[in-house]
Short mmCIF file of C-alpha atoms and ligand atoms in Angstrom, two decimals:
data_model
loop_
_atom_site.label_atom_id
_atom_site.label_comp_id
_atom_site.label_asym_id
_atom_site.label_seq_id
_atom_site.Cartn_x
_atom_site.Cartn_y
_atom_site.Cartn_z
CA UNK A 1 -52.33 7.59 -41.86
CA UNK A 2 -54.89 8.27 -39.31
CA UNK A 3 -55.04 4.31 -38.39
CA UNK A 4 -51.68 4.11 -38.55
CA UNK A 5 -50.51 7.36 -36.72
CA UNK A 6 -52.91 6.72 -33.99
CA UNK A 7 -51.20 3.82 -31.26
CA UNK A 8 -49.79 3.45 -28.30
CA UNK A 9 -47.43 6.04 -28.37
CA UNK A 10 -50.16 7.75 -28.18
CA UNK A 11 -51.73 5.68 -24.71
CA UNK A 12 -49.48 4.44 -23.28
CA UNK A 13 -46.02 6.56 -24.90
CA UNK A 14 -47.04 9.36 -24.84
CA UNK A 15 -47.67 9.80 -20.91
CA UNK A 16 -44.52 8.19 -19.33
CA UNK A 17 -41.85 10.03 -21.69
CA UNK A 18 -44.54 12.57 -20.92
CA UNK A 19 -44.67 11.90 -16.76
CA UNK A 20 -40.52 11.03 -16.47
CA UNK A 21 -39.00 13.94 -18.82
CA UNK A 22 -40.46 16.47 -16.43
CA UNK A 23 -44.81 16.92 -17.25
CA UNK A 24 -44.56 20.93 -17.66
CA UNK A 25 -40.62 20.83 -18.98
CA UNK A 26 -41.72 18.42 -21.66
CA UNK A 27 -44.38 20.18 -23.31
CA UNK A 28 -42.62 23.19 -24.22
CA UNK A 29 -40.13 20.82 -26.70
CA UNK A 30 -42.28 19.05 -27.73
CA UNK A 31 -44.91 21.57 -29.22
CA UNK A 32 -41.82 23.87 -30.56
CA UNK A 33 -40.83 20.15 -31.98
CA UNK A 34 -43.98 19.72 -33.61
CA UNK A 35 -44.70 22.83 -35.36
CA UNK A 36 -40.67 22.28 -36.62
CA UNK A 37 -40.51 19.38 -37.12
CA UNK A 38 -43.81 17.45 -37.13
CA UNK A 39 -46.00 19.14 -39.27
CA UNK A 40 -42.82 20.15 -41.93
CA UNK A 41 -41.42 16.32 -42.08
CA UNK A 42 -44.82 15.08 -42.62
CA UNK A 43 -45.60 17.08 -45.64
CA UNK A 44 -42.25 15.86 -47.02
CA UNK A 45 -42.85 12.45 -45.92
CA UNK A 46 -45.87 12.68 -48.12
CA UNK A 47 -44.68 14.99 -51.07
CA UNK A 48 -41.81 11.99 -51.05
CA UNK A 49 -43.73 8.68 -51.20
CA UNK A 50 -46.69 9.52 -53.90
CA UNK A 51 -43.56 10.55 -55.69
CA UNK A 52 -41.93 6.82 -55.45
CA UNK A 53 -45.12 5.66 -55.84
CA UNK A 54 -45.48 7.33 -59.42
CA UNK A 55 -41.82 5.71 -60.71
CA UNK A 56 -43.09 2.29 -58.66
CA UNK A 57 -41.83 2.10 -55.46
CA UNK A 58 -42.83 1.91 -52.52
CA UNK A 59 -39.73 1.70 -50.03
CA UNK A 60 -37.55 4.36 -49.19
CA UNK A 61 -34.27 3.45 -50.69
CA UNK A 62 -35.13 4.17 -54.35
CA UNK A 63 -37.16 7.68 -53.21
CA UNK A 64 -34.03 8.99 -51.64
CA UNK A 65 -32.44 7.38 -55.03
CA UNK A 66 -34.49 9.30 -57.42
CA UNK A 67 -34.68 12.18 -55.30
CA UNK A 68 -31.62 13.02 -54.87
CA UNK A 69 -30.81 12.68 -58.50
CA UNK A 70 -31.68 15.93 -59.22
CA UNK A 71 -28.55 17.29 -57.86
CA UNK A 72 -25.83 14.16 -57.26
CA UNK A 73 -24.47 11.39 -59.83
CA UNK A 74 -26.36 8.95 -59.55
CA UNK A 75 -23.16 6.46 -57.66
CA UNK A 76 -23.55 9.36 -54.94
CA UNK A 77 -27.36 9.27 -54.79
CA UNK A 78 -26.93 5.54 -54.48
CA UNK A 79 -25.54 6.59 -51.36
CA UNK A 80 -28.56 8.17 -49.81
CA UNK A 81 -30.51 5.78 -51.22
CA UNK A 82 -28.77 2.96 -48.68
CA UNK A 83 -28.57 5.39 -46.04
CA UNK A 84 -31.93 6.06 -46.11
CA UNK A 85 -32.91 1.85 -46.60
CA UNK A 86 -30.51 0.63 -43.85
CA UNK A 87 -32.54 3.48 -41.68
CA UNK A 88 -35.60 2.35 -42.68
CA UNK A 89 -35.68 -1.70 -42.68
CA UNK A 90 -33.72 -1.22 -38.99
CA UNK A 91 -36.64 0.53 -37.72
CA UNK A 92 -39.39 -1.19 -38.90
CA UNK A 93 -37.53 -4.36 -37.73
CA UNK A 94 -35.92 -3.15 -34.01
CA UNK A 95 -39.37 -0.94 -33.92
CA UNK A 96 -41.61 -4.67 -33.95
CA UNK A 97 -39.35 -6.54 -31.87
CA UNK A 98 -40.96 -4.26 -28.65
CA UNK A 99 -44.07 -2.17 -29.56
CA UNK A 100 -45.79 -5.69 -30.10
CA UNK A 101 -44.98 -6.82 -26.44
CA UNK A 102 -46.78 -4.01 -25.55
CA UNK A 103 -49.70 -4.82 -28.48
CA UNK A 104 -49.54 -8.09 -26.13
CA UNK A 105 -50.17 -6.51 -22.68
CA UNK A 106 -53.59 -4.68 -24.09
CA UNK A 107 -54.26 -8.08 -24.90
CA UNK A 108 -53.33 -9.12 -21.75
CA UNK A 109 -55.86 -6.66 -19.38
CA UNK A 110 -58.41 -7.05 -22.07
CA UNK A 111 -58.72 -9.98 -20.74
CA UNK A 112 -57.60 -9.11 -17.26
CA UNK A 113 -61.00 -7.26 -17.37
CA UNK A 114 -63.08 -9.21 -18.47
CA UNK A 115 -62.36 -11.46 -15.57
CA UNK A 116 -61.70 -8.45 -12.71
CA UNK A 117 -58.62 -10.06 -12.64
CA UNK A 118 -57.17 -7.34 -10.73
CA UNK A 119 -59.87 -6.07 -9.34
CA UNK A 120 -59.08 -4.55 -5.12
CA UNK A 121 -55.14 -5.32 -6.28
CA UNK A 122 -52.33 -3.43 -6.22
CA UNK A 123 -51.98 -1.87 -9.81
CA UNK A 124 -48.62 -1.44 -9.96
CA UNK A 125 -47.38 -5.01 -8.92
CA UNK A 126 -50.35 -6.61 -10.69
CA UNK A 127 -47.81 -5.25 -13.89
CA UNK A 128 -44.71 -6.02 -12.41
CA UNK A 129 -46.38 -9.71 -11.76
CA UNK A 130 -47.38 -9.37 -15.55
CA UNK A 131 -44.53 -8.75 -16.96
CA UNK A 132 -42.50 -12.10 -14.85
CA UNK A 133 -45.23 -14.52 -15.16
CA UNK A 134 -43.55 -15.02 -19.14
CA UNK A 135 -45.60 -17.77 -19.63
CA UNK A 136 -48.61 -15.15 -20.39
CA UNK A 137 -46.43 -13.21 -21.47
CA UNK A 138 -45.95 -15.25 -24.73
CA UNK A 139 -49.12 -15.94 -25.04
CA UNK A 140 -50.13 -12.59 -25.81
CA UNK A 141 -47.24 -10.99 -27.75
CA UNK A 142 -47.19 -15.18 -29.40
CA UNK A 143 -51.15 -14.75 -30.25
CA UNK A 144 -51.63 -11.02 -31.17
CA UNK A 145 -48.14 -11.95 -33.98
CA UNK A 146 -49.67 -14.67 -35.17
CA UNK A 147 -52.91 -12.74 -36.23
CA UNK A 148 -50.16 -9.67 -37.37
CA UNK A 149 -49.14 -12.35 -39.82
CA UNK A 150 -52.20 -13.64 -40.60
CA UNK A 151 -53.72 -10.07 -41.48
CA UNK A 152 -50.09 -9.21 -43.28
CA UNK A 153 -49.92 -12.61 -44.90
CA UNK A 154 -53.82 -12.05 -46.51
CA UNK A 155 -52.69 -8.76 -47.22
CA UNK A 156 -56.02 -7.02 -46.05
CA UNK A 157 -55.73 -3.90 -45.98
CA UNK A 158 -59.54 -3.62 -47.69
CA UNK A 159 -60.39 -6.02 -44.58
CA UNK A 160 -58.31 -3.55 -42.26
CA UNK A 161 -59.29 -0.35 -43.18
CA UNK A 162 -63.11 -0.88 -42.91
CA UNK A 163 -61.68 -1.83 -39.59
CA UNK A 164 -59.86 0.95 -38.65
CA UNK A 165 -63.35 2.90 -39.66
CA UNK A 166 -64.91 1.87 -37.47
CA UNK A 167 -62.16 1.44 -34.21
CA UNK A 168 -60.89 4.75 -35.10
CA UNK A 169 -64.14 6.44 -34.18
CA UNK A 170 -65.19 4.58 -31.25
CA UNK A 171 -61.30 4.46 -29.48
CA UNK A 172 -62.19 8.88 -29.53
CA UNK A 173 -65.76 8.36 -27.26
CA UNK A 174 -64.11 6.25 -25.05
CA UNK A 175 -61.25 7.99 -25.34
CA UNK A 176 -63.29 11.03 -24.05
CA UNK A 177 -65.97 9.86 -21.72
CA UNK A 178 -62.68 8.14 -20.24
CA UNK A 179 -61.14 11.04 -19.90
CA UNK A 180 -63.96 12.76 -18.39
CA UNK A 181 -63.96 9.89 -15.81
CA UNK A 182 -60.37 10.27 -14.72
CA UNK A 183 -60.14 13.89 -14.16
CA UNK A 184 -63.79 14.21 -11.85
CA UNK A 185 -61.77 11.28 -9.76
CA UNK A 186 -61.17 12.92 -5.94
CA UNK A 187 -58.82 12.64 -4.25
CA UNK A 188 -59.24 8.60 -3.62
CA UNK A 189 -56.71 7.28 -1.92
CA UNK A 190 -54.90 10.56 0.14
CA UNK A 191 -56.51 14.05 0.17
CA UNK A 192 -53.43 15.60 -0.89
CA UNK A 193 -53.77 13.32 -4.49
CA UNK A 194 -55.10 14.22 -7.52
CA UNK A 195 -56.33 13.69 -10.86
CA UNK A 196 -55.99 17.39 -11.55
CA UNK A 197 -52.95 17.48 -9.89
CA UNK A 198 -51.50 15.76 -12.56
CA UNK A 199 -53.00 17.81 -15.05
CA UNK A 200 -51.02 20.94 -13.54
CA UNK A 201 -48.14 19.04 -13.34
CA UNK A 202 -48.23 18.56 -17.56
CA UNK A 203 -49.59 21.82 -18.38
CA UNK A 204 -47.56 23.98 -16.22
CA UNK A 205 -44.02 25.30 -18.16
CA UNK A 206 -41.39 24.09 -16.09
CA UNK A 207 -38.45 26.23 -18.06
CA UNK A 208 -36.20 25.41 -14.75
CA UNK A 209 -36.06 21.04 -15.03
CA UNK A 210 -35.91 22.37 -18.73
CA UNK A 211 -32.74 24.41 -18.22
CA UNK A 212 -30.70 21.00 -16.17
CA UNK A 213 -31.69 18.04 -19.10
CA UNK A 214 -31.93 20.33 -21.92
CA UNK A 215 -30.04 18.31 -24.38
CA UNK A 216 -31.67 15.51 -22.41
CA UNK A 217 -35.76 16.39 -22.84
CA UNK A 218 -35.56 18.28 -26.23
CA UNK A 219 -34.70 15.24 -28.22
CA UNK A 220 -37.46 12.39 -25.69
CA UNK A 221 -39.76 15.44 -27.11
CA UNK A 222 -38.49 15.80 -30.30
CA UNK A 223 -38.45 11.72 -30.63
CA UNK A 224 -41.81 11.18 -29.39
CA UNK A 225 -43.26 13.74 -31.94
CA UNK A 226 -41.61 10.96 -34.73
CA UNK A 227 -42.96 7.95 -33.17
CA UNK A 228 -46.43 9.27 -32.74
CA UNK A 229 -46.88 10.74 -35.99
CA UNK A 230 -44.98 7.70 -37.44
CA UNK A 231 -42.68 10.06 -39.13
CA UNK A 232 -38.91 8.88 -39.59
CA UNK A 233 -39.91 5.19 -39.88
CA UNK A 234 -40.49 5.05 -44.00
CA UNK A 235 -43.78 3.99 -43.82
CA UNK A 236 -45.48 7.45 -44.74
CA UNK A 237 -43.88 7.40 -47.26
CA UNK A 238 -44.80 3.57 -48.00
CA UNK A 239 -48.51 4.04 -47.99
CA UNK A 240 -48.18 7.52 -49.86
CA UNK A 241 -46.91 5.80 -52.82
CA UNK A 242 -50.40 4.23 -52.85
CA UNK A 243 -51.65 7.60 -54.51
CA UNK A 244 -52.15 9.10 -57.64
CA UNK A 245 -49.74 11.70 -58.39
CA UNK A 246 -52.81 14.14 -58.75
CA UNK A 247 -54.01 13.24 -55.37
CA UNK A 248 -53.37 15.84 -52.33
CA UNK A 249 -50.62 15.27 -49.68
CA UNK A 250 -50.83 18.81 -48.77
CA UNK A 251 -53.90 19.27 -46.75
CA UNK A 252 -54.06 15.66 -45.74
CA UNK A 253 -50.46 15.64 -43.74
CA UNK A 254 -52.04 18.15 -41.82
CA UNK A 255 -55.34 16.35 -41.37
CA UNK A 256 -52.58 13.25 -39.63
CA UNK A 257 -51.24 15.54 -38.06
CA UNK A 258 -54.25 16.71 -35.80
CA UNK A 259 -56.27 14.02 -35.52
CA UNK A 260 -53.06 12.64 -34.12
CA UNK A 261 -52.09 15.34 -31.44
CA UNK A 262 -56.19 15.32 -30.22
CA UNK A 263 -55.33 11.98 -29.36
CA UNK A 264 -52.51 12.39 -28.02
CA UNK A 265 -52.22 15.61 -26.60
CA UNK A 266 -55.78 16.00 -25.43
CA UNK A 267 -57.20 12.12 -24.81
CA UNK A 268 -53.68 10.26 -23.87
CA UNK A 269 -52.46 13.61 -22.00
CA UNK A 270 -55.25 13.24 -19.53
CA UNK A 271 -55.80 10.11 -18.88
CA UNK A 272 -52.85 7.30 -17.59
CA UNK A 273 -50.82 10.49 -16.07
CA UNK A 274 -54.16 12.72 -13.81
CA UNK A 275 -54.65 8.43 -13.21
CA UNK A 276 -51.73 8.21 -11.67
CA UNK A 277 -51.59 11.47 -9.57
CA UNK A 278 -54.82 10.51 -8.20
CA UNK A 279 -54.09 6.83 -7.31
CA UNK A 280 -50.54 6.64 -7.08
CA UNK A 281 -49.28 9.74 -5.91
CA UNK A 282 -46.93 12.02 -7.34
CA UNK A 283 -43.53 10.20 -6.85
CA UNK A 284 -44.38 7.14 -8.01
CA UNK A 285 -46.59 8.33 -11.77
CA UNK A 286 -43.15 9.91 -12.95
CA UNK A 287 -41.13 6.66 -11.49
CA UNK A 288 -43.51 4.36 -13.67
CA UNK A 289 -42.16 4.50 -16.80
CA UNK A 290 -42.91 2.06 -19.49
CA UNK A 291 -45.54 0.60 -17.90
CA UNK A 292 -47.07 3.48 -16.36
CA UNK A 293 -50.69 3.36 -18.64
CA UNK A 294 -51.04 -0.17 -17.99
CA UNK A 295 -50.63 0.46 -13.34
CA UNK A 296 -53.04 3.88 -13.70
CA UNK A 297 -55.93 2.73 -16.30
CA UNK A 298 -56.88 -0.36 -14.16
CA UNK A 299 -57.69 2.00 -11.01
CA UNK A 300 -60.02 3.84 -13.13
CA UNK A 301 -62.30 0.65 -14.28
CA UNK A 302 -62.38 -1.65 -10.97
CA UNK A 303 -63.91 1.94 -9.43
CA UNK A 304 -66.71 1.84 -11.48
CA UNK A 305 -70.15 0.37 -12.34
CA UNK A 306 -69.35 -1.98 -15.40
CA UNK A 307 -65.50 -2.05 -15.20
CA UNK A 308 -65.34 -5.12 -16.30
CA UNK A 309 -66.36 -4.09 -19.53
CA UNK A 310 -65.49 -0.88 -20.07
CA UNK A 311 -62.14 -1.81 -19.52
CA UNK A 312 -62.46 -4.96 -21.21
CA UNK A 313 -63.61 -2.16 -24.33
CA UNK A 314 -61.34 0.21 -23.83
CA UNK A 315 -57.71 -2.53 -23.94
CA UNK A 316 -59.34 -3.65 -26.70
CA UNK A 317 -59.24 -0.84 -28.20
CA UNK A 318 -56.04 -0.11 -27.42
CA UNK A 319 -55.32 -3.62 -29.36
CA UNK A 320 -56.80 -2.18 -32.44
CA UNK A 321 -54.66 1.13 -31.98
CA UNK A 322 -51.10 -0.69 -32.15
CA UNK A 323 -52.14 -3.10 -34.72
CA UNK A 324 -53.54 -1.31 -36.63
CA UNK A 325 -50.12 0.57 -36.83
CA UNK A 326 -48.14 -2.14 -36.09
CA UNK A 327 -48.97 -3.75 -39.87
CA UNK A 328 -47.29 -1.17 -41.68
CA UNK A 329 -43.96 -1.89 -39.57
CA UNK A 330 -44.34 -5.61 -40.44
CA UNK A 331 -45.81 -5.30 -44.50
CA UNK A 332 -42.21 -2.88 -44.58
CA UNK A 333 -40.78 -5.01 -43.73
CA UNK A 334 -42.60 -7.99 -46.31
CA UNK A 335 -42.84 -5.19 -49.24
CA UNK A 336 -38.78 -4.74 -48.71
CA UNK A 337 -38.78 -9.13 -49.66
CA UNK A 338 -41.47 -8.59 -52.48
CA UNK A 339 -40.08 -6.12 -54.21
CA UNK A 340 -35.98 -7.34 -53.80
CA UNK A 341 -35.85 -10.78 -53.49
CA UNK A 342 -39.28 -11.34 -56.21
CA UNK A 343 -40.61 -13.90 -52.33
CA UNK A 344 -43.64 -15.31 -52.55
CA UNK A 345 -46.16 -12.75 -50.32
CA UNK A 346 -47.06 -16.18 -47.68
CA UNK A 347 -43.80 -16.87 -47.54
CA UNK A 348 -42.30 -13.70 -47.01
CA UNK A 349 -44.41 -13.60 -44.34
CA UNK A 350 -43.88 -16.26 -42.33
CA UNK A 351 -40.07 -15.33 -43.32
CA UNK A 352 -40.84 -12.27 -41.22
CA UNK A 353 -42.48 -13.81 -38.22
CA UNK A 354 -39.57 -15.59 -37.70
CA UNK A 355 -37.05 -12.82 -37.81
CA UNK A 356 -39.52 -10.69 -35.74
CA UNK A 357 -39.93 -13.85 -33.07
CA UNK A 358 -36.19 -14.03 -32.62
CA UNK A 359 -36.18 -10.39 -32.05
CA UNK A 360 -39.22 -9.99 -29.61
CA UNK A 361 -37.59 -13.10 -28.00
CA UNK A 362 -35.14 -11.34 -25.75
CA UNK A 363 -37.63 -8.14 -25.37
CA UNK A 364 -40.34 -10.88 -23.69
CA UNK A 365 -38.49 -12.56 -21.67
CA UNK A 366 -37.03 -9.65 -19.68
CA UNK A 367 -38.97 -9.35 -16.99
CA UNK A 368 -37.25 -5.67 -15.39
CA UNK A 369 -38.11 -3.40 -19.31
CA UNK A 370 -34.69 -2.67 -19.69
CA UNK A 371 -34.04 -4.70 -23.20
CA UNK A 372 -36.82 -2.69 -23.77
CA UNK A 373 -36.29 1.24 -22.67
CA UNK A 374 -32.83 0.74 -24.09
CA UNK A 375 -34.36 -0.39 -27.71
CA UNK A 376 -37.09 2.47 -27.56
CA UNK A 377 -34.33 5.25 -26.25
CA UNK A 378 -32.12 4.41 -29.33
CA UNK A 379 -35.31 3.58 -31.96
CA UNK A 380 -37.32 6.68 -30.29
CA UNK A 381 -35.14 9.04 -29.83
CA UNK A 382 -32.44 8.81 -32.16
CA UNK A 383 -33.60 6.95 -35.56
CA UNK A 384 -36.68 8.28 -36.26
CA UNK A 385 -34.38 11.75 -35.73
CA UNK A 386 -31.82 10.66 -37.76
CA UNK A 387 -33.95 9.10 -41.30
CA UNK A 388 -35.87 12.13 -40.39
CA UNK A 389 -32.96 14.90 -40.90
CA UNK A 390 -32.00 12.97 -44.38
CA UNK A 391 -35.59 13.60 -44.93
CA UNK A 392 -35.20 16.90 -45.37
CA UNK A 393 -31.14 16.66 -47.05
CA UNK A 394 -32.90 14.65 -49.77
CA UNK A 395 -36.03 15.59 -50.59
CA UNK A 396 -35.93 19.59 -49.81
CA UNK A 397 -31.79 19.74 -50.76
CA UNK A 398 -30.79 17.64 -52.77
CA UNK A 399 -34.69 17.80 -54.93
CA UNK A 400 -34.11 20.70 -54.58
CA UNK A 401 -36.65 23.45 -53.39
CA UNK A 402 -38.03 24.94 -55.92
CA UNK A 403 -38.36 21.26 -57.29
CA UNK A 404 -40.61 20.36 -53.07
CA UNK A 405 -42.10 23.18 -53.41
CA UNK A 406 -44.26 22.45 -56.17
CA UNK A 407 -45.21 18.48 -55.71
CA UNK A 408 -46.07 19.16 -52.19
CA UNK A 409 -48.29 21.41 -54.32
CA UNK A 410 -49.63 19.41 -57.01
CA UNK A 411 -53.66 18.21 -56.63
CA UNK A 412 -52.47 20.06 -52.69
CA UNK A 413 -56.13 21.26 -51.37
CA UNK A 414 -54.53 24.01 -49.50
CA UNK A 415 -51.46 26.13 -49.75
CA UNK A 416 -49.24 26.14 -47.88
CA UNK A 417 -48.05 29.24 -45.67
CA UNK A 418 -44.97 30.91 -47.44
CA UNK A 419 -43.00 31.37 -44.14
CA UNK A 420 -42.51 27.15 -44.31
CA UNK A 421 -40.80 27.81 -46.46
CA UNK A 422 -37.23 27.78 -44.72
CA UNK A 423 -38.78 26.27 -41.69
CA UNK A 424 -38.05 22.83 -44.34
CA UNK A 425 -35.41 24.57 -45.67
CA UNK A 426 -32.74 25.91 -42.69
CA UNK A 427 -34.93 25.25 -39.27
CA UNK A 428 -35.77 21.85 -38.86
CA UNK A 429 -33.52 20.70 -40.50
CA UNK A 430 -30.74 22.43 -38.29
CA UNK A 431 -33.12 21.35 -35.05
CA UNK A 432 -32.67 18.22 -35.93
CA UNK A 433 -28.32 18.55 -36.37
CA UNK A 434 -28.81 19.78 -32.57
CA UNK A 435 -30.74 17.50 -31.15
CA UNK A 436 -28.74 14.49 -32.28
CA UNK A 437 -25.58 16.64 -31.87
CA UNK A 438 -26.31 17.57 -28.60
CA UNK A 439 -27.04 13.92 -27.81
CA UNK A 440 -24.41 12.42 -29.58
CA UNK A 441 -22.83 15.24 -27.61
CA UNK A 442 -23.87 14.00 -23.76
CA UNK A 443 -23.64 10.53 -24.85
CA UNK A 444 -20.24 10.54 -24.94
CA UNK A 445 -19.16 13.07 -22.41
CA UNK A 446 -20.63 10.86 -19.83
CA UNK A 447 -19.76 7.45 -21.22
CA UNK A 448 -20.98 4.96 -22.53
CA UNK A 449 -23.66 3.70 -20.22
CA UNK A 450 -24.28 6.78 -18.16
CA UNK A 451 -27.49 7.24 -20.64
CA UNK A 452 -28.60 4.29 -20.55
CA UNK A 453 -28.43 4.69 -16.57
CA UNK A 454 -30.35 7.43 -16.23
CA UNK A 455 -33.11 5.79 -17.92
CA UNK A 456 -32.81 2.85 -15.64
CA UNK A 457 -33.20 4.35 -12.59
CA UNK A 458 -34.80 7.63 -13.35
CA UNK A 459 -37.92 6.70 -16.50
CA UNK A 460 -37.96 2.54 -14.90
CA UNK A 461 -37.07 3.08 -11.34
CA UNK A 462 -34.61 -0.25 -11.14
CA UNK A 463 -31.69 -0.71 -9.41
CA UNK A 464 -28.04 0.10 -11.88
CA UNK A 465 -27.29 -3.56 -11.62
CA UNK A 466 -24.98 -5.85 -13.33
CA UNK A 467 -27.68 -8.61 -14.83
CA UNK A 468 -29.48 -5.09 -16.15
CA UNK A 469 -25.68 -3.98 -17.61
CA UNK A 470 -25.33 -7.14 -19.87
CA UNK A 471 -29.48 -7.60 -20.45
CA UNK A 472 -28.78 -3.31 -22.40
CA UNK A 473 -25.34 -4.85 -23.58
CA UNK A 474 -27.36 -7.41 -25.10
CA UNK A 475 -29.65 -4.95 -27.02
CA UNK A 476 -27.11 -2.75 -28.41
CA UNK A 477 -24.89 -5.85 -29.40
CA UNK A 478 -28.82 -6.93 -31.29
CA UNK A 479 -29.01 -2.99 -31.92
CA UNK A 480 -26.11 -3.11 -34.10
CA UNK A 481 -26.71 -6.38 -35.83
CA UNK A 482 -29.72 -5.13 -37.04
CA UNK A 483 -27.81 -1.51 -38.41
CA UNK A 484 -25.07 -3.78 -40.56
CA UNK A 485 -28.27 -5.90 -41.48
CA UNK A 486 -30.15 -3.22 -42.47
CA UNK A 487 -27.38 -1.44 -44.49
CA UNK A 488 -26.54 -5.20 -46.98
CA UNK A 489 -30.42 -4.95 -47.54
CA UNK A 490 -30.11 -1.71 -48.82
CA UNK A 491 -27.21 -2.16 -50.48
N1 LIG B 1 -47.46 6.61 -34.89
C1 LIG B 1 -47.39 4.69 -34.39
C2 LIG B 1 -47.93 5.34 -32.50
O1 LIG B 1 -48.07 6.47 -32.01
C3 LIG B 1 -46.29 4.52 -33.72
C4 LIG B 1 -45.75 3.23 -34.84
C5 LIG B 1 -46.40 3.23 -36.31
C6 LIG B 1 -45.62 2.11 -34.35
C7 LIG B 1 -46.05 2.13 -36.84
C8 LIG B 1 -45.49 1.00 -35.29
C9 LIG B 1 -45.43 0.77 -36.37
O2 LIG B 1 -48.25 4.65 -31.70
NA1 LIG B 2 -49.06 8.24 -32.67
#
């Protein structure tokens, strides 16, 4: 579960979301969302998954159906199953279409570190050149997909588990060393820039900026909590379904959160932003957008002894972190084909490969990254929270709070404090409703394109050209098609 949760979300997505949403303004709703949503929804998903597993199910649709039946008619319960199944399918498909790209970037940067390709160059320009170099992007993304296909096709959960047990601790150690290096960076470029300024940007609470962009920042922060903890995707449910009915979920869920948050807030938070503040300056750091980590980190490697080896090791570890997360969504789609239409695992794996290849192709071919960012905004900041809301409605409300509480504590190694019950029953769902409602209202009020325009200009730092508008429109059409496919699949 930790290998699944700890991924590029911690080292790639967290810093760029944090940097582009006001730093200290972002951290306030981030911690609120961690305590009020992250921890309770984690418990909900572990409990739901173990419950479904008891009846031989590993996907959300049947799990929601089984639980909702406790208080509504089977036909109504079916509706919840279909909505949950649709969202899980759509998230798995859409998330994979761009997440695999970022894993591909890590593969490329492993190679470029080893060969010293970016040494002595402007790292921002290097990154922009890389994403515009279609052949290389296709190569590294394609190779990554191929490895994923092979791993999933073999059903190598044992092998993966063995790798995770080695690579994850190594990742921690490497990250700690890098953090020490990053924070002792003075101001190598300009005296007024420094890594410490970056830390200040993150840790100084900024209520002013938060109140100016309240919904946008709050939803981005809650979305990041979901993304990084792998919530609202169906994959925690899926993994938990392999547990026995008396296996602990309470302490294990909390341990997953703790391991992930240390890797995110302490390690992930002390790398890309401080390094970017030291080498690129505050202005560029906060405008770097989705490429932030890949623009910032190479600066350190090219300025340290053994940087080629150290850089290659680091990006290889990132590749692994992404890989062990990506396996979960890939496997979810294959598991659906196995369970629903009894397709052979090998055939299912390569069918999903073709499907994900087609979905990922427009992302790989778009060097402006507007298409990728549009997908990441919808998935990361919207669908995950929506599925989280349904998680709670089904597993806590319809399954009934007392049943849920009892189920959560079956075989548990800890007792969840009683005050978490009202958080689960009222505060968490209201919080999610509030976030989704606020964002929808913002979205409608500002017109369909304004959210993206904001994103493209402020988060990505690009001009809002007609080409970008048409890319975004295409991304939305694909999102719609996937939602419809998801509904059909779930039905
Ligand atoms: N939690 C993962 C991360 O932080 C996100 C993820 C999980 C993405 C599974 C894809 C598949 O990177
Ligand atoms: Na994570």
